[in-house]
Each structure stands twice: as C-alpha cells, then as structure tokens.
mmCIF file of C-alpha atoms in Angstrom:
data_model
loop_
_atom_site.group_PDB
_atom_site.id
_atom_site.type_symbol
_atom_site.label_atom_id
_atom_site.label_comp_id
_atom_site.label_asym_id
_atom_site.label_seq_id
_atom_site.Cartn_x
_atom_site.Cartn_y
_atom_site.Cartn_z
ATOM 1 C CA UNK A 1 0.000 0.000 0.000
ATOM 2 C CA UNK A 2 1.457 3.435 -0.949
ATOM 3 C CA UNK A 3 2.603 5.772 1.771
ATOM 4 C CA UNK A 4 0.298 8.689 2.596
ATOM 5 C CA UNK A 5 3.116 11.021 3.654
ATOM 6 C CA UNK A 6 4.693 11.755 0.279
ATOM 7 C CA UNK A 7 7.253 10.821 -2.337
ATOM 8 C CA UNK A 8 10.261 10.834 -0.008
ATOM 9 C CA UNK A 9 8.863 8.107 2.182
ATOM 10 C CA UNK A 10 7.677 6.115 -0.824
ATOM 11 C CA UNK A 11 11.207 6.207 -2.232
ATOM 12 C CA UNK A 12 12.528 5.008 1.103
ATOM 13 C CA UNK A 13 9.955 2.204 1.075
ATOM 14 C CA UNK A 14 11.122 1.085 -2.370
ATOM 15 C CA UNK A 15 14.838 1.272 -1.555
ATOM 16 C CA UNK A 16 14.545 -0.140 1.934
ATOM 17 C CA UNK A 17 17.992 -0.140 3.551
ATOM 18 C CA UNK A 18 19.811 0.181 0.205
ATOM 19 C CA UNK A 19 21.553 3.415 -0.761
ATOM 20 C CA UNK A 20 20.546 4.894 -4.120
ATOM 21 C CA UNK A 21 23.534 4.753 -6.460
ATOM 22 C CA UNK A 22 23.106 7.405 -9.146
ATOM 23 C CA UNK A 23 26.482 6.615 -10.729
ATOM 24 C CA UNK A 24 25.449 2.996 -11.238
ATOM 25 C CA UNK A 25 22.241 4.158 -12.896
ATOM 26 C CA UNK A 26 24.231 6.396 -15.284
ATOM 27 C CA UNK A 27 26.614 3.535 -16.062
ATOM 28 C CA UNK A 28 23.694 1.259 -16.929
ATOM 29 C CA UNK A 29 22.229 3.955 -19.193
ATOM 30 C CA UNK A 30 25.607 4.350 -20.895
ATOM 31 C CA UNK A 31 26.023 0.601 -21.444
ATOM 32 C CA UNK A 32 22.470 0.155 -22.734
ATOM 33 C CA UNK A 33 22.833 3.080 -25.129
ATOM 34 C CA UNK A 34 26.012 1.584 -26.589
ATOM 35 C CA UNK A 35 24.018 -1.559 -27.369
ATOM 36 C CA UNK A 36 21.700 0.597 -29.500
ATOM 37 C CA UNK A 37 24.365 2.344 -31.593
ATOM 38 C CA UNK A 38 27.957 3.476 -31.954
ATOM 39 C CA UNK A 39 27.933 6.780 -30.060
ATOM 40 C CA UNK A 40 31.139 8.669 -29.300
ATOM 41 C CA UNK A 41 29.771 11.391 -27.040
ATOM 42 C CA UNK A 42 27.655 11.276 -23.874
ATOM 43 C CA UNK A 43 26.358 14.194 -21.829
ATOM 44 C CA UNK A 44 24.729 13.410 -18.488
ATOM 45 C CA UNK A 45 22.679 16.125 -16.832
ATOM 46 C CA UNK A 46 20.402 16.544 -13.839
ATOM 47 C CA UNK A 47 16.917 17.794 -14.643
ATOM 48 C CA UNK A 48 17.391 20.666 -12.197
ATOM 49 C CA UNK A 49 20.499 21.935 -14.023
ATOM 50 C CA UNK A 50 18.796 23.663 -16.916
ATOM 51 C CA UNK A 51 21.075 26.271 -18.545
ATOM 52 C CA UNK A 52 19.999 29.818 -17.724
ATOM 53 C CA UNK A 53 21.233 31.065 -21.100
ATOM 54 C CA UNK A 54 19.897 29.161 -24.096
ATOM 55 C CA UNK A 55 22.949 30.216 -26.110
ATOM 56 C CA UNK A 56 24.964 27.630 -24.165
ATOM 57 C CA UNK A 57 25.882 24.808 -26.493
ATOM 58 C CA UNK A 58 26.478 21.218 -25.560
ATOM 59 C CA UNK A 59 29.645 20.123 -27.314
ATOM 60 C CA UNK A 60 31.806 17.044 -26.977
ATOM 61 C CA UNK A 61 35.463 17.501 -26.123
ATOM 62 C CA UNK A 62 38.469 15.192 -26.047
ATOM 63 C CA UNK A 63 38.454 15.110 -22.231
ATOM 64 C CA UNK A 64 35.565 14.950 -19.720
ATOM 65 C CA UNK A 65 34.109 18.340 -18.889
ATOM 66 C CA UNK A 66 31.770 19.659 -16.195
ATOM 67 C CA UNK A 67 29.134 21.852 -17.847
ATOM 68 C CA UNK A 68 27.626 23.187 -14.610
ATOM 69 C CA UNK A 69 30.648 24.879 -13.072
ATOM 70 C CA UNK A 70 28.729 27.751 -11.472
ATOM 71 C CA UNK A 71 25.176 27.367 -10.160
ATOM 72 C CA UNK A 72 22.764 29.920 -8.753
ATOM 73 C CA UNK A 73 22.278 27.902 -5.558
ATOM 74 C CA UNK A 74 26.007 28.431 -4.835
ATOM 75 C CA UNK A 75 26.035 32.128 -5.717
ATOM 76 C CA UNK A 76 27.497 31.414 -9.184
ATOM 77 C CA UNK A 77 30.910 30.651 -7.683
ATOM 78 C CA UNK A 78 32.848 27.955 -9.530
ATOM 79 C CA UNK A 79 32.993 24.600 -7.738
ATOM 80 C CA UNK A 80 36.712 24.852 -7.000
ATOM 81 C CA UNK A 81 36.090 27.871 -4.746
ATOM 82 C CA UNK A 82 33.506 26.053 -2.629
ATOM 83 C CA UNK A 83 34.338 23.674 0.146
ATOM 84 C CA UNK A 84 33.545 20.384 -1.567
ATOM 85 C CA UNK A 85 35.507 17.195 -1.969
ATOM 86 C CA UNK A 86 34.235 16.175 -5.404
ATOM 87 C CA UNK A 87 32.079 17.932 -7.967
ATOM 88 C CA UNK A 88 31.845 15.250 -10.618
ATOM 89 C CA UNK A 89 32.822 15.232 -14.243
#
C-alpha cells in the first residue's frame, strides 16, 4: 500500500535499507545506449540543471568536462572555490 506522507517516504519504502547509487544508474544507461548504436559522445545532466542562457551549447570535447561549473544555488561561484571534496565530471 502506498505511503500517505509523500514521495520521499515512498522512495525510502522502495529502496529499503539500500543506498541509491546514481552513478550505477548512469553507467547502466551508458552501457544500454552503446548496445543501441555506436555513439562517441555522452552528456549526463540533472533535470534541475537547466542552462539559464539558451545560447549555451552542448559540445563534446576530447576530455571529460563539467558543464555546470557555477550554479545559482552556490552564488554562481565555480565549484573549486567552494568547500567540496568532489564535484563530478
């Protein structure tokens, strides 16, 4: 029976004691996509990281690149100036 308190508790009910592993989910998406075709570029994005300027272009580079280096929730300061251990690639 679904929880009456909201989505957060329902997610906890589904996961139980397991920790959600977003990286594993992205890896599965990557592997499954490669089964569908021969792609040479992948861009992973969170739905809440919509570019504020629609002139921003997604482009593939030779090396991994972080497209969201400065976010409004962090005062538009680049990640390297915040106190964080890892910001992802």
